[in-house]
Amino acid sequence: MKILLAMILALVLAAPVQAQDRSGPLRIEITEGVIEPVPIAVAPFIAENSAAVDYAREITAVVAADLNGTGLFRNVPRESYISQVSGFDAPVAYADWKAINVEALVVGGVTLTTDNQLLVKFRLFDIFTGAPLGDGLQFAGATNSWRRVAHKVADQVYSRITGEDGYFDSRVVFVEETGPKNARQKRLAIMDYDGASLQYLTDASSIVLAPRFSPTGDRVLYTSYESGFPQIYELAVGQVQKRPLSSLDAETMTFAPRYAPNGRTVVYSEARDGNTDIYRLDLASGERQRLTSAPSIETAPSFSPDGSQIVFESDRSGNQQLYVMNAGGGEPTRISFGQGRYGTPVWSPRGDYIAFTKQNAGRFHIGVMRTDGSNERLLTASFLDEGPTWAPNGRVLMFTRESAGADGQPALFSVDISGRNLRRVPTSTAASDPAWSPLLP
Amino acid sequence: MKLTTTAIILAALALSACTNADRFGEGGAGGANGALGSVGDPTSPAYFNQAIGDRVLFSVDQSTLSPEAQSILDGQAQWLSSNGEYAALIEGHADEQGTREYNLALGARRASAVQNYLISRGVAPGRLKTISYGKERPIEICSDELCYSKNRRAVTVITAGSGV
């Protein structure tokens, strides 16, 4: 499994992948920069009692979809199996899996208890070493949380094979868009990272923009025109209760809010007399502190995960560029120096990269750079890509991609920080401004 | 209290008219009758919107007022000076080529540029408010410069004044 682990780490981290020894266990081939996903088998989870049959089938499907969706794995269809998994504790027929080139096998069991609890257990096997990869693990949950349990199983599998934290048991808050381009209706919505369990958080009576999760995922900051002027609101997700955040007069524009890692401080932009600067607000006391004082536009602030620094965009140089300053303000350091304009910087939850939107030569890109601005890499290119948000493990980005023209519509897309595995995130209507939650508890 | 009075008048208007009761003719096309009044009546919001021109346009990323924009705003200032019962909400807009937050800030800059100009031409600051819609409310929906140039705008929307 060591080799498999190393290979997948290489996939995830976009490290240069060496040509493989064909006699080795792995068959990852690089064709024009595309790396073959690793074949795995998510065997149908065993229903330990008859009441669990439907759950077992659905949970298997979600685990397989999670792993397939990473682009790192390819779930081998059941029809190719030589032997079936007859029971959760049955011995693994390693040779039969090896014969169909499966590298890792996921075996699961589902029980529905008499008091309606779901018990979901799984084991992961490395076929080529012929040994389990980690211990078996069991999750318990209410029946209506079966999706979350499935995501937790997939997170474990992903994590054991890649050495990275998972990101499947997470949610995305975003803006649902309907209607024509010149009369767009917008409302806040929340869903699982894979598009399931959609719920609306606001109605479409006023424009809403750019929601952001609190570090614990239970609150959301967003901008709404509810009062007639764009202002920041905070919404408690569980209760779907909202309140205006600032104690400012109702006609001052506030927008681009984001929580500090402590969840108690918010940074945001305020426009006064046409000039936009960055402020920080203490949620408990309502105390406000101005962090930038320049005649240029300063907006889109985002904290480093340790809370000590803020990255933001400013056009003080003549066009949009990225700057880093101390969390208390002070002289910022410019970090973006390439061609074009840079905006919407977001610090990775791991602290290693800053993701951004770049505009250059009439195209939009999502990109990442080191926090000092070095190693810039563009991951996407289109008519309009913008507003990246990090998966909780800091290895995948979600963003808005809008198509051109009178019928143009936004949709949510995700991409690995390697630039691979560009995918459309399923939503039933047009959607924009995604924000990825932390991993759920 | 001036603010309270304004709010009450707005609320009263809202009862008697449709959804845009506190605004007269957003979008500029405007009807010849109703709240907008007749375009033939120089004291009407319809006249302001159509004969004087309720909007000025900007270059990419810019908020400076062209000579053409200034001449429209001169007309707006004159109209506002002679029609003291009205106030105005100046809306700043951006085209879709830009990130959401930046465009909000850019729209605020444009609205403010218009506001400052009107004040410099004698309109009382208390009669002018600004708002930015960023790229949220394009009027033209194609994705080329023909449309973009019309979306990079600041629109002076005539509203019910404080009755001074």
Coordinates of C-alpha atoms in Angstrom, one line a residue:
Chain A
M1 CA 0.0 0.0 0.0
K2 CA 3.0 2.3 0.5
I3 CA 3.4 2.7 -3.2
L4 CA -0.3 3.3 -3.7
L5 CA -0.3 5.9 -1.0
A6 CA 2.7 7.6 -2.5
M7 CA 1.1 7.6 -5.9
I8 CA -2.1 9.1 -4.7
L9 CA -0.3 11.7 -2.7
A10 CA 1.4 12.6 -5.9
L11 CA -1.9 13.0 -7.6
V12 CA -3.3 15.1 -4.8
L13 CA -0.3 17.3 -4.4
A14 CA 0.4 17.7 -8.1
A15 CA 4.0 16.7 -7.5
P16 CA 5.8 15.6 -10.6
V17 CA 4.7 12.0 -11.2
Q18 CA 7.5 9.7 -12.4
A19 CA 7.0 7.1 -15.0
Q20 CA 6.0 3.9 -13.3
D21 CA 7.7 0.6 -13.3
R22 CA 5.3 -1.5 -15.3
S23 CA 6.1 -4.6 -13.3
G24 CA 4.9 -2.9 -10.1
P25 CA 1.5 -3.1 -8.7
L26 CA 0.2 0.2 -9.9
R27 CA -1.1 1.1 -13.4
I28 CA -1.3 4.8 -13.2
E29 CA -0.5 6.1 -16.6
I30 CA 0.1 9.6 -17.6
T31 CA -1.4 10.5 -20.9
E32 CA -1.1 14.1 -21.9
G33 CA -1.1 15.1 -18.3
V34 CA -4.1 13.0 -17.4
I35 CA -3.5 10.5 -14.7
E36 CA -5.6 7.4 -14.6
P37 CA -7.7 7.1 -11.5
V38 CA -6.9 4.2 -9.2
P39 CA -9.4 1.3 -9.6
I40 CA -11.2 0.4 -6.3
A41 CA -14.2 -1.7 -5.5
V42 CA -16.8 -0.4 -3.2
A43 CA -18.6 -3.7 -2.7
P44 CA -22.3 -3.5 -2.0
F45 CA -22.7 -2.9 1.7
I46 CA -24.1 -5.9 3.5
A47 CA -27.6 -5.4 5.0
E48 CA -27.3 -7.1 8.4
N49 CA -31.0 -7.2 8.7
S50 CA -33.9 -6.9 6.3
A51 CA -34.9 -3.4 7.4
A52 CA -31.4 -2.2 6.4
V53 CA -31.6 -3.3 2.8
D54 CA -32.5 0.1 1.2
Y55 CA -30.1 2.0 3.4
A56 CA -27.3 -0.4 2.5
R57 CA -27.9 0.1 -1.2
E58 CA -28.1 3.9 -0.9
I59 CA -25.1 4.2 1.4
T60 CA -23.0 2.1 -1.0
A61 CA -24.0 4.4 -3.8
V62 CA -23.0 7.6 -1.9
V63 CA -19.7 6.2 -0.8
A64 CA -18.9 5.2 -4.4
A65 CA -20.0 8.5 -5.8
D66 CA -17.9 10.4 -3.2
L67 CA -14.7 8.5 -4.1
N68 CA -15.4 8.5 -7.9
G69 CA -16.0 12.3 -7.7
T70 CA -12.5 13.0 -6.5
G71 CA -11.1 11.9 -9.8
L72 CA -8.5 9.9 -7.9
F73 CA -10.5 6.7 -7.8
R74 CA -12.5 4.7 -10.3
N75 CA -15.1 2.4 -8.8
V76 CA -15.1 -0.9 -10.6
P77 CA -18.6 -1.9 -11.5
R78 CA -20.1 -4.9 -9.7
E79 CA -20.6 -6.7 -13.0
S80 CA -16.8 -7.1 -13.2
Y81 CA -16.5 -8.8 -9.8
I82 CA -15.2 -12.4 -9.9
S83 CA -16.3 -13.0 -6.3
Q84 CA -19.0 -11.2 -4.3
V85 CA -18.5 -10.1 -0.7
S86 CA -20.7 -12.6 1.2
G87 CA -20.5 -11.1 4.6
F88 CA -18.8 -8.2 6.5
D89 CA -16.4 -10.6 8.3
A90 CA -15.9 -13.0 5.3
P91 CA -12.3 -13.6 4.3
V92 CA -11.2 -11.4 1.4
A93 CA -10.5 -13.2 -1.9
Y94 CA -7.5 -11.1 -2.7
A95 CA -6.6 -13.0 -5.8
D96 CA -10.1 -12.4 -7.3
W97 CA -9.8 -8.7 -6.8
K98 CA -6.2 -8.6 -8.0
A99 CA -7.4 -10.4 -11.2
I100 CA -9.6 -7.4 -12.1
N101 CA -7.0 -4.9 -11.1
V102 CA -8.7 -3.6 -8.1
E103 CA -6.2 -1.9 -5.8
A104 CA -8.4 -1.2 -2.8
L105 CA -11.6 -2.9 -1.6
V106 CA -14.2 -1.3 0.7
V107 CA -16.5 -3.7 2.5
G108 CA -19.4 -2.4 4.6
G109 CA -22.3 -3.6 6.7
V110 CA -25.5 -1.7 7.7
T111 CA -27.8 -2.5 10.6
L112 CA -31.1 -0.8 11.4
T113 CA -31.7 -1.3 15.2
T114 CA -35.1 -1.7 16.7
D115 CA -34.9 1.9 18.0
N116 CA -34.3 3.1 14.5
Q117 CA -30.6 3.7 14.8
L118 CA -28.4 3.1 11.8
L119 CA -25.1 1.3 12.4
V120 CA -22.7 1.5 9.5
K121 CA -19.4 -0.3 9.7
F122 CA -16.7 -0.6 7.1
R123 CA -13.3 -2.1 6.4
L124 CA -10.7 -1.1 3.8
F125 CA -8.3 -3.6 2.2
D126 CA -5.2 -3.1 0.2
I127 CA -5.4 -5.8 -2.4
F128 CA -1.7 -5.8 -3.4
T129 CA -0.3 -6.2 0.1
G130 CA -3.2 -8.5 1.0
A131 CA -3.9 -6.7 4.3
P132 CA -6.4 -4.4 5.9
L133 CA -5.6 -0.7 5.7
G134 CA -6.5 0.5 9.1
D135 CA -9.0 -0.9 11.5
G136 CA -12.6 -1.5 10.9
L137 CA -14.8 1.4 12.0
Q138 CA -18.4 1.8 12.9
F139 CA -20.6 4.9 12.8
A140 CA -24.0 5.2 14.4
G141 CA -26.6 7.8 13.4
A142 CA -30.3 8.5 13.0
T143 CA -31.9 7.1 9.8
N144 CA -32.3 10.6 8.4
S145 CA -28.6 11.2 8.7
W146 CA -27.8 8.2 6.4
R147 CA -26.1 10.4 3.8
R148 CA -23.9 12.0 6.4
V149 CA -22.8 8.5 7.7
A150 CA -22.0 7.5 4.1
H151 CA -19.9 10.6 3.6
K152 CA -18.1 9.9 6.9
V153 CA -17.2 6.4 5.6
A154 CA -16.0 7.8 2.3
D155 CA -14.0 10.5 4.2
Q156 CA -12.3 7.7 6.2
V157 CA -11.4 5.8 3.0
Y158 CA -10.1 8.9 1.2
S159 CA -8.1 9.9 4.2
R160 CA -6.5 6.4 4.8
I161 CA -5.4 6.2 1.1
T162 CA -4.3 9.7 0.5
G163 CA -3.1 10.8 3.9
E164 CA -5.2 13.9 3.6
D165 CA -8.3 14.8 5.5
G166 CA -11.6 14.1 3.8
Y167 CA -14.2 16.7 2.7
F168 CA -17.3 14.7 1.9
D169 CA -19.2 15.3 5.1
S170 CA -19.6 19.0 4.5
R171 CA -22.1 21.5 3.2
V172 CA -22.2 24.4 0.7
V173 CA -24.1 27.6 1.1
F174 CA -24.7 29.4 -2.2
V175 CA -26.9 31.8 -4.1
E176 CA -29.6 30.2 -6.2
E177 CA -30.4 32.2 -9.3
T178 CA -33.6 32.2 -11.4
G179 CA -35.0 34.5 -14.1
P180 CA -33.5 36.4 -16.9
K181 CA -30.1 38.1 -16.6
N182 CA -31.6 41.6 -16.3
A183 CA -34.1 40.6 -13.7
R184 CA -32.3 37.9 -11.7
Q185 CA -33.9 36.6 -8.6
K186 CA -31.5 35.4 -5.9
R187 CA -32.0 33.5 -2.7
L188 CA -29.6 31.8 -0.3
A189 CA -29.6 28.1 -0.3
I190 CA -27.6 25.4 1.5
M191 CA -26.9 21.8 0.4
D192 CA -24.6 18.9 1.0
Y193 CA -21.3 19.3 -0.9
D194 CA -22.6 16.9 -3.5
G195 CA -25.8 18.8 -4.2
A196 CA -28.1 16.7 -2.0
S197 CA -30.4 17.9 0.9
L198 CA -31.1 21.3 -0.6
Q199 CA -32.7 23.9 1.7
Y200 CA -33.5 27.5 1.1
L201 CA -32.4 30.1 3.7
T202 CA -34.0 33.3 2.3
D203 CA -36.7 34.1 -0.2
A204 CA -36.1 35.9 -3.4
S205 CA -37.5 39.3 -2.4
S206 CA -34.2 41.0 -2.3
I207 CA -30.8 40.5 -3.8
V208 CA -28.5 38.4 -1.7
L209 CA -24.7 37.9 -2.3
A210 CA -21.7 36.0 -1.3
P211 CA -22.5 33.9 1.8
R212 CA -19.7 32.8 4.1
F213 CA -19.6 30.1 6.7
S214 CA -18.5 30.7 10.3
P215 CA -15.6 28.5 11.4
T216 CA -18.0 26.1 13.1
G217 CA -20.4 26.1 10.1
D218 CA -23.5 27.0 12.1
R219 CA -23.7 30.6 11.1
V220 CA -23.5 32.4 7.7
L221 CA -22.6 36.0 6.8
Y222 CA -24.0 37.4 3.6
T223 CA -24.9 40.7 1.9
S224 CA -28.5 41.5 1.3
Y225 CA -30.4 44.5 -0.2
E226 CA -33.3 43.8 2.2
S227 CA -33.2 47.3 3.6
G228 CA -32.9 48.8 0.2
F229 CA -29.1 49.2 0.6
P230 CA -26.5 46.4 0.5
Q231 CA -25.7 45.4 4.1
I232 CA -24.3 42.5 6.0
Y233 CA -26.5 40.0 7.7
E234 CA -25.8 37.0 9.9
L235 CA -27.9 34.0 9.7
A236 CA -28.1 31.1 12.2
V237 CA -28.3 28.1 9.8
G238 CA -30.2 25.7 12.1
Q239 CA -32.9 28.2 13.1
V240 CA -32.9 30.0 9.7
Q241 CA -32.8 33.3 11.8
K242 CA -31.2 36.4 10.4
R243 CA -30.2 39.7 11.8
P244 CA -28.5 42.8 10.3
L245 CA -24.9 42.8 11.5
S246 CA -23.8 46.3 11.7
S247 CA -25.1 49.0 13.9
L248 CA -24.4 51.5 11.2
D249 CA -27.0 53.7 9.7
A250 CA -29.2 51.9 7.2
E251 CA -27.9 53.7 4.1
T252 CA -24.2 52.8 4.4
M253 CA -23.1 50.1 2.1
T254 CA -21.4 47.1 3.8
F255 CA -20.4 44.0 2.0
A256 CA -17.7 41.3 1.5
P257 CA -17.9 40.0 5.1
R258 CA -15.8 37.1 6.3
Y259 CA -15.4 35.5 9.8
A260 CA -12.1 35.4 11.6
P261 CA -11.0 31.9 12.6
N262 CA -12.2 32.6 16.1
G263 CA -15.7 33.2 14.9
R264 CA -16.1 36.3 17.0
T265 CA -14.6 38.9 14.7
V266 CA -15.7 39.8 11.2
V267 CA -13.9 41.7 8.5
Y268 CA -15.8 43.4 5.7
S269 CA -15.9 46.4 3.4
E270 CA -17.7 49.6 3.9
A271 CA -18.2 52.2 1.2
R272 CA -18.3 55.8 2.4
D273 CA -18.5 58.7 -0.1
G274 CA -17.7 56.3 -2.9
N275 CA -14.5 55.0 -1.2
T276 CA -14.4 51.4 -0.1
D277 CA -12.2 50.3 2.8
I278 CA -11.8 47.3 5.1
Y279 CA -13.1 47.3 8.7
R280 CA -13.2 44.7 11.4
L281 CA -16.1 44.3 13.8
D282 CA -16.3 42.5 17.1
L283 CA -19.6 40.6 17.1
A284 CA -20.1 40.7 20.8
S285 CA -19.4 44.4 21.5
G286 CA -20.2 45.8 18.1
E287 CA -16.9 47.6 18.3
R288 CA -15.7 48.7 14.8
Q289 CA -12.1 49.3 13.7
R290 CA -11.0 50.6 10.4
L291 CA -8.1 48.6 9.0
T292 CA -7.4 50.4 5.7
S293 CA -7.5 54.1 4.9
A294 CA -6.8 54.7 1.3
P295 CA -8.6 56.5 -1.5
S296 CA -8.5 53.2 -3.5
I297 CA -10.9 50.2 -3.3
E298 CA -10.0 47.8 -0.6
T299 CA -12.2 44.8 -0.4
A300 CA -12.6 41.0 -0.3
P301 CA -10.7 40.4 3.0
S302 CA -9.9 36.9 4.2
F303 CA -8.0 35.8 7.3
S304 CA -5.1 33.4 7.5
P305 CA -6.2 30.3 9.5
D306 CA -4.1 31.4 12.5
G307 CA -5.9 34.7 12.5
S308 CA -2.8 36.8 12.4
Q309 CA -3.0 38.1 8.8
I310 CA -5.6 39.2 6.3
V311 CA -5.3 38.9 2.5
F312 CA -7.4 41.4 0.5
E313 CA -7.6 43.0 -2.9
S314 CA -6.9 46.7 -3.6
D315 CA -6.6 48.8 -6.8
R316 CA -4.2 51.2 -5.2
S317 CA -1.6 50.4 -7.8
G318 CA -4.1 51.2 -10.6
N319 CA -5.8 47.8 -10.9
Q320 CA -6.9 45.0 -8.7
Q321 CA -4.0 43.2 -6.9
L322 CA -3.6 41.1 -3.8
Y323 CA -2.1 42.4 -0.5
V324 CA -1.4 40.9 2.9
M325 CA -1.6 42.9 6.1
N326 CA -1.6 42.2 9.8
A327 CA -5.0 41.4 11.3
G328 CA -4.9 44.7 13.1
G329 CA -4.2 46.7 10.0
G330 CA -1.0 48.5 9.0
E331 CA 1.1 48.7 5.9
P332 CA 0.2 45.9 3.5
T333 CA 2.6 43.9 1.4
R334 CA 1.6 43.3 -2.3
I335 CA 1.9 39.6 -3.2
S336 CA 0.5 39.4 -6.8
F337 CA 2.8 40.5 -9.6
G338 CA 1.7 38.6 -12.7
Q339 CA -0.1 39.8 -15.8
G340 CA -3.6 41.0 -15.3
R341 CA -5.8 41.6 -12.3
Y342 CA -6.3 39.6 -9.1
G343 CA -9.3 39.6 -6.8
T344 CA -11.3 37.6 -4.3
P345 CA -8.3 36.1 -2.4
V346 CA -9.1 33.3 0.0
W347 CA -6.6 31.8 2.4
S348 CA -6.6 28.0 2.4
P349 CA -7.7 26.4 5.7
R350 CA -4.3 24.6 5.7
G351 CA -2.5 27.9 5.5
D352 CA -0.4 26.8 2.5
Y353 CA -2.0 28.6 -0.4
I354 CA -4.2 31.6 -1.3
A355 CA -6.8 31.0 -4.0
F356 CA -7.9 33.9 -6.2
T357 CA -9.8 35.1 -9.3
K358 CA -7.6 36.4 -12.1
Q359 CA -8.6 38.4 -15.1
N360 CA -6.2 38.6 -17.9
A361 CA -6.6 39.2 -21.7
G362 CA -10.4 38.9 -21.5
R363 CA -10.5 35.6 -19.7
F364 CA -11.1 34.7 -16.0
H365 CA -9.2 32.1 -14.1
I366 CA -9.2 30.5 -10.7
G367 CA -5.7 30.1 -9.4
V368 CA -3.6 29.4 -6.4
M369 CA -0.3 30.9 -5.1
R370 CA 1.8 30.5 -2.1
T371 CA 1.0 33.0 0.7
D372 CA 4.0 35.1 -0.3
G373 CA 2.8 35.2 -3.9
S374 CA 5.2 32.7 -5.3
N375 CA 4.4 29.6 -7.3
E376 CA 1.3 31.1 -9.0
R377 CA -0.7 28.4 -10.9
L378 CA -3.9 29.0 -12.8
L379 CA -6.3 26.0 -12.5
T380 CA -9.2 27.1 -14.8
A381 CA -9.9 29.4 -17.7
S382 CA -13.3 30.6 -19.0
F383 CA -15.4 33.5 -20.0
L384 CA -16.1 34.2 -16.3
D385 CA -14.8 32.1 -13.4
E386 CA -14.8 33.8 -10.0
G387 CA -15.0 33.5 -6.2
P388 CA -13.1 30.3 -5.1
T389 CA -13.9 28.6 -1.8
W390 CA -11.8 25.9 -0.2
A391 CA -12.9 22.4 0.6
P392 CA -12.3 21.8 4.3
N393 CA -9.1 19.8 3.5
G394 CA -7.6 22.6 1.4
R395 CA -7.2 20.4 -1.7
V396 CA -10.3 21.2 -3.7
L397 CA -11.8 24.5 -4.7
M398 CA -15.4 25.3 -5.7
F399 CA -16.2 28.5 -7.6
T400 CA -18.8 30.2 -9.9
R401 CA -18.6 29.8 -13.6
E402 CA -20.9 31.9 -15.7
S403 CA -21.6 31.4 -19.4
A404 CA -21.6 34.3 -21.8
G405 CA -24.4 35.9 -23.7
A406 CA -28.0 36.9 -23.2
D407 CA -28.9 33.5 -21.9
G408 CA -25.7 33.2 -19.8
Q409 CA -26.1 31.5 -16.5
P410 CA -23.9 30.8 -13.5
A411 CA -23.2 27.3 -12.2
L412 CA -21.0 25.9 -9.5
F413 CA -17.8 24.0 -10.4
S414 CA -15.1 22.3 -8.5
V415 CA -11.5 21.7 -9.3
D416 CA -8.5 20.1 -7.6
I417 CA -5.6 22.4 -6.7
S418 CA -3.6 20.3 -9.1
G419 CA -5.9 21.7 -11.9
R420 CA -7.4 18.3 -12.5
N421 CA -10.9 17.0 -12.1
L422 CA -12.9 20.0 -13.1
R423 CA -16.5 19.1 -12.4
R424 CA -19.9 20.8 -12.4
V425 CA -21.5 20.6 -9.0
P426 CA -25.1 19.4 -9.4
T427 CA -27.7 22.1 -8.7
S428 CA -31.2 22.1 -10.0
T429 CA -31.1 25.8 -11.0
A430 CA -28.4 28.4 -11.9
A431 CA -26.2 29.0 -8.9
S432 CA -23.4 31.3 -7.8
D433 CA -21.2 32.3 -4.9
P434 CA -20.5 29.0 -3.2
A435 CA -19.0 28.8 0.3
W436 CA -17.8 25.5 1.5
S437 CA -18.3 24.6 5.2
P438 CA -15.8 23.1 7.5
L439 CA -16.1 19.3 8.0
L440 CA -19.2 18.6 10.0
P441 CA -18.7 17.3 13.5
Chain B
M1 CA -36.9 65.0 12.2
K2 CA -36.3 65.1 8.5
L3 CA -35.6 61.4 8.1
T4 CA -38.8 60.4 9.8
T5 CA -40.9 62.6 7.6
T6 CA -39.3 61.2 4.5
A7 CA -40.0 57.7 5.6
I8 CA -43.6 58.5 6.3
I9 CA -44.1 60.1 2.9
L10 CA -42.5 57.1 1.2
A11 CA -44.7 54.7 3.1
A12 CA -47.8 56.7 2.1
L13 CA -46.9 56.6 -1.5
A14 CA -46.2 52.9 -1.3
L15 CA -49.9 52.4 -0.4
S16 CA -51.2 54.2 -3.4
A17 CA -48.9 52.9 -6.1
C18 CA -47.3 49.7 -7.3
T19 CA -44.0 48.0 -6.3
N20 CA -41.8 50.9 -7.2
A21 CA -43.8 53.5 -5.4
D22 CA -40.9 55.5 -4.0
R23 CA -39.2 55.7 -7.4
F24 CA -40.2 57.4 -10.5
G25 CA -39.3 55.6 -13.6
E26 CA -36.3 53.4 -13.0
G27 CA -35.1 52.1 -16.4
G28 CA -35.8 55.4 -18.2
A29 CA -38.3 54.1 -20.7
G30 CA -41.1 55.3 -18.4
G31 CA -44.8 55.7 -19.2
A32 CA -46.2 59.1 -20.2
N33 CA -48.7 59.1 -17.4
G34 CA -49.0 58.1 -13.8
A35 CA -46.4 58.9 -11.2
L36 CA -43.9 59.8 -13.8
G37 CA -46.1 62.5 -15.3
S38 CA -46.0 63.5 -18.9
V39 CA -42.7 64.0 -20.7
G40 CA -44.2 67.2 -22.1
D41 CA -44.3 68.6 -18.5
P42 CA -40.8 69.9 -17.7
T43 CA -41.5 69.5 -14.0
S44 CA -42.2 65.8 -14.3
P45 CA -39.9 62.9 -13.5
A46 CA -40.7 61.6 -17.0
Y47 CA -39.2 64.8 -18.5
F48 CA -36.1 64.3 -16.2
N49 CA -35.7 60.7 -17.4
Q50 CA -36.2 61.2 -21.0
A51 CA -35.6 64.8 -22.0
I52 CA -32.7 65.5 -19.7
G53 CA -31.4 62.0 -19.4
D54 CA -31.3 60.0 -16.1
R55 CA -28.0 58.3 -16.7
V56 CA -24.4 58.8 -17.5
L57 CA -22.0 56.1 -18.8
F58 CA -18.4 55.3 -17.9
S59 CA -15.3 53.7 -19.4
V60 CA -14.0 50.3 -18.2
D61 CA -13.1 50.4 -14.5
Q62 CA -13.4 54.2 -14.5
S63 CA -15.5 56.6 -12.5
T64 CA -14.4 59.8 -14.1
L65 CA -17.2 61.9 -15.8
S66 CA -16.8 62.6 -19.5
P67 CA -17.7 66.0 -20.9
E68 CA -20.9 64.4 -22.3
A69 CA -21.7 63.0 -18.8
Q70 CA -21.0 66.4 -17.2
S71 CA -23.4 68.1 -19.6
I72 CA -26.2 65.6 -18.8
L73 CA -25.5 66.1 -15.1
D74 CA -25.6 69.9 -15.5
G75 CA -29.2 69.4 -16.8
Q76 CA -30.0 67.1 -13.9
A77 CA -28.7 69.6 -11.4
Q78 CA -30.7 72.4 -13.0
W79 CA -33.9 70.2 -13.0
L80 CA -33.3 69.3 -9.3
S81 CA -32.8 72.9 -8.4
S82 CA -36.1 74.0 -9.9
N83 CA -38.0 71.0 -8.7
G84 CA -37.3 71.0 -5.0
E85 CA -40.0 68.7 -4.0
Y86 CA -38.0 65.7 -5.4
A87 CA -34.9 63.9 -4.1
A88 CA -32.7 61.5 -6.0
L89 CA -31.2 58.1 -5.4
I90 CA -28.1 57.6 -7.6
E91 CA -27.5 54.1 -8.6
G92 CA -24.0 53.0 -9.6
H93 CA -23.6 50.0 -11.9
A94 CA -20.8 47.9 -13.4
D95 CA -20.7 45.6 -16.4
E96 CA -20.2 41.8 -15.8
Q97 CA -16.5 41.8 -16.5
G98 CA -15.3 41.9 -13.0
T99 CA -15.5 40.2 -9.7
R100 CA -18.6 40.7 -7.5
E101 CA -17.1 42.6 -4.6
Y102 CA -15.0 44.9 -6.8
N103 CA -17.9 45.8 -9.0
L104 CA -19.9 46.7 -5.9
A105 CA -17.1 49.0 -4.8
L106 CA -16.8 50.4 -8.4
G107 CA -20.5 51.1 -8.6
A108 CA -20.2 53.0 -5.3
R109 CA -17.4 55.1 -6.8
R110 CA -19.5 55.9 -9.9
A111 CA -22.6 56.8 -7.9
S112 CA -20.4 59.0 -5.7
A113 CA -18.8 60.8 -8.6
V114 CA -22.3 61.7 -9.9
Q115 CA -23.4 62.8 -6.4
N116 CA -20.3 65.0 -5.9
Y117 CA -20.8 66.6 -9.3
L118 CA -24.5 67.4 -8.6
I119 CA -23.5 68.9 -5.3
S120 CA -20.9 71.0 -7.0
R121 CA -23.7 72.3 -9.2
G122 CA -25.7 73.4 -6.3
V123 CA -27.9 70.4 -5.4
A124 CA -28.3 70.1 -1.6
P125 CA -26.4 67.0 -0.3
G126 CA -29.3 66.0 1.8
R127 CA -31.4 65.4 -1.3
L128 CA -29.0 62.9 -2.8
K129 CA -28.4 59.3 -1.8
T130 CA -26.2 56.7 -3.4
I131 CA -26.3 53.0 -3.8
S132 CA -24.3 50.5 -5.8
Y133 CA -25.7 47.5 -7.5
G134 CA -22.3 46.3 -8.8
K135 CA -23.0 43.9 -11.7
E136 CA -26.3 42.7 -10.2
R137 CA -28.7 44.7 -12.4
P138 CA -27.5 45.0 -16.0
I139 CA -30.0 46.6 -18.4
E140 CA -28.4 45.1 -21.5
I141 CA -27.7 41.4 -21.4
C142 CA -25.4 40.5 -24.3
S143 CA -21.8 39.8 -23.5
D144 CA -19.9 42.3 -25.6
E145 CA -18.9 45.9 -25.4
L146 CA -22.1 47.1 -27.0
C147 CA -24.0 46.0 -23.9
Y148 CA -21.2 46.5 -21.4
S149 CA -20.9 50.2 -22.3
K150 CA -24.6 50.7 -21.4
N151 CA -24.3 48.7 -18.2
R152 CA -21.4 50.8 -16.9
R153 CA -23.7 53.6 -15.7
A154 CA -24.9 55.7 -12.9
V155 CA -28.7 56.3 -13.0
T156 CA -30.3 59.2 -11.1
V157 CA -33.6 57.9 -9.9
I158 CA -36.0 60.6 -8.9
T159 CA -37.7 59.9 -5.6
A160 CA -40.2 61.5 -3.4
G161 CA -38.4 64.3 -1.6
S162 CA -38.8 65.5 1.9
G163 CA -41.3 68.1 0.8
V164 CA -39.1 71.0 1.6

